[in-house]
Coordinates of C-alpha atoms in Angstrom, one line a residue:
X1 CA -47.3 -33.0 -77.9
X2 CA -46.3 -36.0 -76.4
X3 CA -48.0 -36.6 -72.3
X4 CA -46.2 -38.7 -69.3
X5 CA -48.3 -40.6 -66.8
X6 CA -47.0 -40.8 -63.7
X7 CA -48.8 -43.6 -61.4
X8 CA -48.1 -44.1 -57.8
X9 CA -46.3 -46.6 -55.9
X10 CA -44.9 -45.3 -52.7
X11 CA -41.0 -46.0 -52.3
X12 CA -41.6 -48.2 -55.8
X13 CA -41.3 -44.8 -57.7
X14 CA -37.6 -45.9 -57.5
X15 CA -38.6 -48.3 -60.7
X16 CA -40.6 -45.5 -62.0
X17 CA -37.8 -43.1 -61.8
X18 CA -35.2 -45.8 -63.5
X19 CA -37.6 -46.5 -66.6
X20 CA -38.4 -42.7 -66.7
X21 CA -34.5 -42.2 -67.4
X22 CA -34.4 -44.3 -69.7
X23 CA -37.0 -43.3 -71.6
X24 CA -35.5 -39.8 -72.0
X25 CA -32.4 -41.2 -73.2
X26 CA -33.9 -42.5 -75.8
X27 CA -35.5 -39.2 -76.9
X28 CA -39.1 -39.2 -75.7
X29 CA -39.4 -35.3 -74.7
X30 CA -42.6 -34.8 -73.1
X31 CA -44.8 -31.4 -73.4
X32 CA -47.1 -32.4 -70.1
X33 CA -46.7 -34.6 -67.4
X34 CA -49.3 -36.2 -65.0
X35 CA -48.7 -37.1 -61.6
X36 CA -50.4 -39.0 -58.9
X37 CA -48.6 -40.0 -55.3
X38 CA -44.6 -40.6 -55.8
X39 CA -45.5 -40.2 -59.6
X40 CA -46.1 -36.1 -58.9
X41 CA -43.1 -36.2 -56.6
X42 CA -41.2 -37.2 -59.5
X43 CA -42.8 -35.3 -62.2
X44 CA -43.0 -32.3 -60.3
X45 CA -38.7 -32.5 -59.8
X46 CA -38.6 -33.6 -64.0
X47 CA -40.8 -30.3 -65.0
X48 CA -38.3 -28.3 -61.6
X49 CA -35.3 -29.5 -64.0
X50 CA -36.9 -28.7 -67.6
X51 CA -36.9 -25.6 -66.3
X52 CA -33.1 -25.2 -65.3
X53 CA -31.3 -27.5 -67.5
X54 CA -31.3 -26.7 -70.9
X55 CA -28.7 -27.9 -73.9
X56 CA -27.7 -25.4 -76.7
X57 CA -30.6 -24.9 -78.4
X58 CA -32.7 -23.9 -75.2
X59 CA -34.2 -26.7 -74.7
X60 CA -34.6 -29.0 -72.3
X61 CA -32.0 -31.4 -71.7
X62 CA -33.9 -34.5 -71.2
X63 CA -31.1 -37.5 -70.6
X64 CA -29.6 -35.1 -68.1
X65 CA -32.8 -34.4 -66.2
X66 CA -33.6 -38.6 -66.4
X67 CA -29.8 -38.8 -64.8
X68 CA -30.4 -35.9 -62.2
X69 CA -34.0 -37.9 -61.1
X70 CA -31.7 -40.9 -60.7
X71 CA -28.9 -38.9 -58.4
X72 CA -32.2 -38.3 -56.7
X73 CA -33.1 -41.5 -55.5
X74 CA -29.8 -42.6 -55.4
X75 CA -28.5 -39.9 -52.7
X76 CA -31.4 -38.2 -51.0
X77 CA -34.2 -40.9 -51.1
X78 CA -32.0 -43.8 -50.0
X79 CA -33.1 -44.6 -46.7
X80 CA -36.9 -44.7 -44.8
X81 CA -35.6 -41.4 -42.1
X82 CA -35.1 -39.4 -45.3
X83 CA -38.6 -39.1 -45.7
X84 CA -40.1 -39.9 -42.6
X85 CA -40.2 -41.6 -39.2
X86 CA -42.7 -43.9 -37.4
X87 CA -45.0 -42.5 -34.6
X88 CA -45.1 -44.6 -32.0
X89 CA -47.9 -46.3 -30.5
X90 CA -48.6 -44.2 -27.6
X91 CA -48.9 -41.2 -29.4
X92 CA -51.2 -42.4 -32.1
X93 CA -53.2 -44.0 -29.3
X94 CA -53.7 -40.3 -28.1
X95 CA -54.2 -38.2 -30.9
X96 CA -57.2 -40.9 -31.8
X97 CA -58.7 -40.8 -28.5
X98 CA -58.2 -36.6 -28.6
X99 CA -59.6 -36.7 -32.2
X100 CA -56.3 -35.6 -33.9
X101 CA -55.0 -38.3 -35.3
X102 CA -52.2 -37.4 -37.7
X103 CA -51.1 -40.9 -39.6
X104 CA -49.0 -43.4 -38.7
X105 CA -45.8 -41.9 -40.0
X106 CA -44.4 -38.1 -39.5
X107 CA -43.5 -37.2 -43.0
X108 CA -41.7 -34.2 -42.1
X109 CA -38.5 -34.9 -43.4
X110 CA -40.6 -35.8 -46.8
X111 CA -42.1 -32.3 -47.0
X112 CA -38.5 -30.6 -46.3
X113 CA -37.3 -32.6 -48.9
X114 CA -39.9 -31.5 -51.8
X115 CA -39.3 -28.0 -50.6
X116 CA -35.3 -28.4 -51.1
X117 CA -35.9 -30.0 -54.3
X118 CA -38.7 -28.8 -56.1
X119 CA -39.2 -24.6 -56.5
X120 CA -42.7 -23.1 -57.7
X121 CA -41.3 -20.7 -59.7
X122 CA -39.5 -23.4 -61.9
X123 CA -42.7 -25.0 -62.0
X124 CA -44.4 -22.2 -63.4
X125 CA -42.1 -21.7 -65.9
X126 CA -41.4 -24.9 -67.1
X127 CA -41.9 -25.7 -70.6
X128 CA -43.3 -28.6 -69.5
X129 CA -47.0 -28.5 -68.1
X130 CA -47.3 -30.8 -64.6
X131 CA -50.6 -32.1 -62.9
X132 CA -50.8 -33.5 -59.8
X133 CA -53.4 -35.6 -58.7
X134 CA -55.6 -35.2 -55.3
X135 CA -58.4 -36.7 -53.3
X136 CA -60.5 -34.3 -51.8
X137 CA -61.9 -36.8 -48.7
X138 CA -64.9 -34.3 -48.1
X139 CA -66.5 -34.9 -51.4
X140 CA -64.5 -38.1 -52.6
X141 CA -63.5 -36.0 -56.2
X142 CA -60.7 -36.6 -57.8
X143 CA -58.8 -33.1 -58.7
X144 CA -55.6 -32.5 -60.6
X145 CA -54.0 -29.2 -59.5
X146 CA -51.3 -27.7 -61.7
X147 CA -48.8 -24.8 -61.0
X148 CA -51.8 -21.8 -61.5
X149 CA -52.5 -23.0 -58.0
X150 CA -51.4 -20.8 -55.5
X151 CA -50.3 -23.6 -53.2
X152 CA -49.2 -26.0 -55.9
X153 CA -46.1 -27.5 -53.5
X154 CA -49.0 -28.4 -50.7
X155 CA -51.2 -30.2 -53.5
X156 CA -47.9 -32.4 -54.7
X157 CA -47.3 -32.3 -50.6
X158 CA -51.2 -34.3 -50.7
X159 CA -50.5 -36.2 -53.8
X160 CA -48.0 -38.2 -52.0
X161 CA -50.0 -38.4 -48.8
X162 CA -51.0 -42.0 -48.8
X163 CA -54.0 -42.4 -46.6
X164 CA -54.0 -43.0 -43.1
X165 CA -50.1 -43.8 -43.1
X166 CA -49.4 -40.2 -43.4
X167 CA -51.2 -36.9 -42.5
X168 CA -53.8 -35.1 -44.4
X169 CA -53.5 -32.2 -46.4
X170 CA -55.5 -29.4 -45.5
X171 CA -55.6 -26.8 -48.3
X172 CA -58.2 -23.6 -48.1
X173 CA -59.9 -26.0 -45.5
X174 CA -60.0 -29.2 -47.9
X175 CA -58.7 -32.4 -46.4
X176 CA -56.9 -34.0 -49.9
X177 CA -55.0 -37.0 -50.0
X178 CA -52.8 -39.3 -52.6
X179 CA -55.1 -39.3 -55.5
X180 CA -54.5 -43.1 -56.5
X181 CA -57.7 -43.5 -53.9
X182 CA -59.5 -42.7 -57.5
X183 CA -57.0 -42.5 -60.0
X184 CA -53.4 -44.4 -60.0
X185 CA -52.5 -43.9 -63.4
X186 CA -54.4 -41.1 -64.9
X187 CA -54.4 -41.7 -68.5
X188 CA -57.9 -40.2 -69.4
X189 CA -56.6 -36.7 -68.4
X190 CA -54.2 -37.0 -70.9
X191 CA -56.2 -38.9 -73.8
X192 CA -58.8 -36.3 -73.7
X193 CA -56.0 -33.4 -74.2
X194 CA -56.7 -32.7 -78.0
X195 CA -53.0 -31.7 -77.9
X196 CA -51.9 -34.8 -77.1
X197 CA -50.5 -36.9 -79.6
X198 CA -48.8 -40.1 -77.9
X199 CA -48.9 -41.1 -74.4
X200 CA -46.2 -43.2 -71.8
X201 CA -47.8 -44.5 -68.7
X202 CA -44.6 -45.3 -66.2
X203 CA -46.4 -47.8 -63.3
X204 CA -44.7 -49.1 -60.3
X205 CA -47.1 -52.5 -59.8
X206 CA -46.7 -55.6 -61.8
X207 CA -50.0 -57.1 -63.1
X208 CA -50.4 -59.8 -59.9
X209 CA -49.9 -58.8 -55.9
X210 CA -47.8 -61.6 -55.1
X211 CA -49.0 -63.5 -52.0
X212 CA -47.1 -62.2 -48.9
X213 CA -46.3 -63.1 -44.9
X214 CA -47.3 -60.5 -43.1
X215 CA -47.7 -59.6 -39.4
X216 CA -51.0 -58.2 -39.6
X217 CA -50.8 -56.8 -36.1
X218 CA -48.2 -54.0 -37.2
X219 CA -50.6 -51.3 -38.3
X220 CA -48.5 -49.9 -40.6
X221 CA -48.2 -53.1 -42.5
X222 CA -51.2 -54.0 -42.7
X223 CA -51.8 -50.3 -44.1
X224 CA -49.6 -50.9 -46.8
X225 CA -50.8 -54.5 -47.5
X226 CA -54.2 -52.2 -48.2
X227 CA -53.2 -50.1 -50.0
X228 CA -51.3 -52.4 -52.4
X229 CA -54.1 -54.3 -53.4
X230 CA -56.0 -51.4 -54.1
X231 CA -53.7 -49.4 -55.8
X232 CA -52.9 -52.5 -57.8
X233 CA -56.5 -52.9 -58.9
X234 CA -57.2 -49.2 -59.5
X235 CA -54.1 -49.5 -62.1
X236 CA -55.5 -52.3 -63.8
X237 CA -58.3 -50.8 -64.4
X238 CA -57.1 -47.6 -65.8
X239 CA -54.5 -49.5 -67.9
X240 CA -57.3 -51.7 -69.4
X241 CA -59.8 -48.9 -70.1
X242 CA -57.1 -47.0 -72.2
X243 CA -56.6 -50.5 -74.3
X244 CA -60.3 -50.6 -74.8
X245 CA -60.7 -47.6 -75.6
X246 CA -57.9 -47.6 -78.5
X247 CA -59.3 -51.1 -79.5
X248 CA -62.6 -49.6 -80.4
X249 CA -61.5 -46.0 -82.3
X250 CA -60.3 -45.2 -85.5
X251 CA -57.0 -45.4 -86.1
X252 CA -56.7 -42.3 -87.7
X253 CA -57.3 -40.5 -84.3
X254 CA -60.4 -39.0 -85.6
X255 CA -63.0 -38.4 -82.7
X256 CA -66.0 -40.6 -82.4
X257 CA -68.8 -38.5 -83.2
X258 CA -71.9 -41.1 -82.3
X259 CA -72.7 -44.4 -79.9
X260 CA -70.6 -45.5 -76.8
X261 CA -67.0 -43.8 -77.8
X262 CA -68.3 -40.7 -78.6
X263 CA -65.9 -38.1 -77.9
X264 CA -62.9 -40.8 -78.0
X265 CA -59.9 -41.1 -80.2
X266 CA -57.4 -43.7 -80.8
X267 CA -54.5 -42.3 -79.5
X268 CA -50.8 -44.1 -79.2
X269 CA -50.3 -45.0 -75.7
X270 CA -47.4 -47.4 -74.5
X271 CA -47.0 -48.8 -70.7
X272 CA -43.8 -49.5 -69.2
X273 CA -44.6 -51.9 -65.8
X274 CA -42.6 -54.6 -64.2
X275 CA -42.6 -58.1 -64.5
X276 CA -42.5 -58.5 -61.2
X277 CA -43.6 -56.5 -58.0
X278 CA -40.8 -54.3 -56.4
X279 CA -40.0 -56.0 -53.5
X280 CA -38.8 -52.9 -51.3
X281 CA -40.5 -51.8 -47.9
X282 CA -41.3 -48.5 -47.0
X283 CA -40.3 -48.9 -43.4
X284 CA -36.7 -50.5 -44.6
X285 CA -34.9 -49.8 -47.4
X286 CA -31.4 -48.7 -48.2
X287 CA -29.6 -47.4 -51.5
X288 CA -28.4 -50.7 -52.6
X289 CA -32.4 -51.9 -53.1
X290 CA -33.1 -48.4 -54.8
X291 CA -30.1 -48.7 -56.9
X292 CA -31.2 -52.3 -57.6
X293 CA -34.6 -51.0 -58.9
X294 CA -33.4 -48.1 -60.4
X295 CA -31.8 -50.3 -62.4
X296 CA -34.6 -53.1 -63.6
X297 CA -36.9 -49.8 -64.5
X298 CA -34.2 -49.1 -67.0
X299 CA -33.7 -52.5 -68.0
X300 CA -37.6 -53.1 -68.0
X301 CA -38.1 -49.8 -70.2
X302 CA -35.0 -50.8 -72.5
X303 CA -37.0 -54.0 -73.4
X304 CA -41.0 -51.9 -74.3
X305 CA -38.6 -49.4 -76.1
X306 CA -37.8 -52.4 -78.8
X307 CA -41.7 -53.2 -79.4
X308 CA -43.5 -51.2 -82.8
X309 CA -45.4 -49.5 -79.8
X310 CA -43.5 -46.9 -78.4
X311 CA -41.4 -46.9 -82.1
X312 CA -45.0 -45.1 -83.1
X313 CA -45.0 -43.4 -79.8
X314 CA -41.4 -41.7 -80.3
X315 CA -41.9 -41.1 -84.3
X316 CA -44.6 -38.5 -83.6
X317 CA -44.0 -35.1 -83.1
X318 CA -42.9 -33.1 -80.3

């Protein structure tokens, strides 16, 4: 079985959902798919379509569903009031002073959106099995909920909920947030799934936050400023802990039994990432910019697809 890992990346997931495509097309079929932030918004609508379009043999049809994630972007997620709107100042200055502050965008229109795209029975019988990943800010854990969850659509509703620009999830009376506060690209889930064979990590940061000019008195700037740098670090760190890892096993994929890897395998794992940060803002962006970046995730994944990496990655298995 082959595992997708889905990092976050806010409106980014536009690159994410470009290289995803092309990946399918060139016959990567994944068996489970692990989401975190706009990564579970778009693995949750790829397992939605495993579940409805299918080829002649019954089976997913997997360049279709990378072309219908595409349409996506391209037609429903092509402008900031699709998914949301800015509160204004006033009112955030009085929910904080009445204790009910609520984020600094409504992400109303986001939610409807999910809902219109994304159905929990399709979820649940998918081929395909989806995690989503949470924060749960009352203990600080890190939880991936999948579709045995009785309110899977308000976990990938949390999962995308990146903190304090937009509300809190409140779920059986636990406040949950995007889980890139702990994990961006969740690759361990998926290396230690003994079914698991080969592994593609789609992220949305390039290796360096390129320096910026912001005005640091708009909140919601400086928010996202934030949370870039510390999304951009978590990533790093989870990419270079699965290289470590792999440097360090056998390549046969036998489990270390003894000493510091015990419990690890090698395990083929390929990373498609840009050269260069997305330069797309959440507060204002329009389809040309999405189709732009739909377009170097493609290119960028055409390019990894041509290294002996991911030529082991697609020659195992289904």
């Amino acid at each position: 079985m082959k595992a997708l890992v889905l990092g976050g990346g806010s409106i980014k997931g536009c690159f994410q959902a470009g290289a995803i495509s092309e990946l399918l097309m060139a016959g990567f079929k994944p068996s489970k798919i692990y989401g975190v932030s706009v990564g579970s918004l778009n693995g949750a609508f790829l397992t939605d379509q495993a579940a409805k379009l299918k080829n002649k043999d019954n089976k997913p049809d997997w360049p279709a569903i990378g072309e219908a994630l595409k349409n996506l972007w391209l037609t429903r997620i092509d402008s900031f009031d699709k998914i949301g709107k800015t509160r204004g100042g006033p009112a955030i200055l009085w929910d904080s002073i009445f204790s009910e502050f609520n984020g600094l965008i409504d992400t109303e229109n986001l939610q409807q959106l999910i809902g219109s795209i994304i159905s929990e029975d399709n979820l649940r019988n998918s081929p395909v099995e989806f995690f989503a990943g949470c924060v749960n800010l009352s203990n600080g854990q890190f939880l991936m909920a999948d579709p045995s969850y009785p309110d899977i659509m308000k976990y990938i509703i949390a999962s995308t909920a990146i903190p304090v620009m937009m509300p809190i999830s409140y779920i059986n009376g636990s406040p949950l947030v995007d889980g890139g506060l702990r994990n961006v690209t969740p690759l361990k889930y998926a290396a230690n799934d003994t079914a698991v064979n080969a592994i593609v990590s789609v992220a949305c940061q390039a290796e360096q936050v390129p320096p910026v000019n912001l005005n640091y008195e708009n909140l919601l700037s400086y928010a996202e400023r934030l949370m870039d740098i510390i999304v951009n670090g978590i990533v790093t760190n989870d990419l270079e802990w699965a290289e470590y890892i792999n440097d360090y096993c056998p390549k046969d994929g036998t489990i270390v039994k003894v000493g510091p890897f015990q419990g690890y395998r090698y395990i083929p794992i390929g990373v498609i990432r840009p050269a260069q940060e997305p330069d797309i803002d959440i507060q204002n962006f329009n389809q040309d910019q999405i189709k732009n970046l739909l377009e170097i995730g493609q290119y960028t994944a055409r390019q990894q697809l041509k290294t002996g990496k991911f030529k082991e990655i697609l020659s195992q298995p289904d």
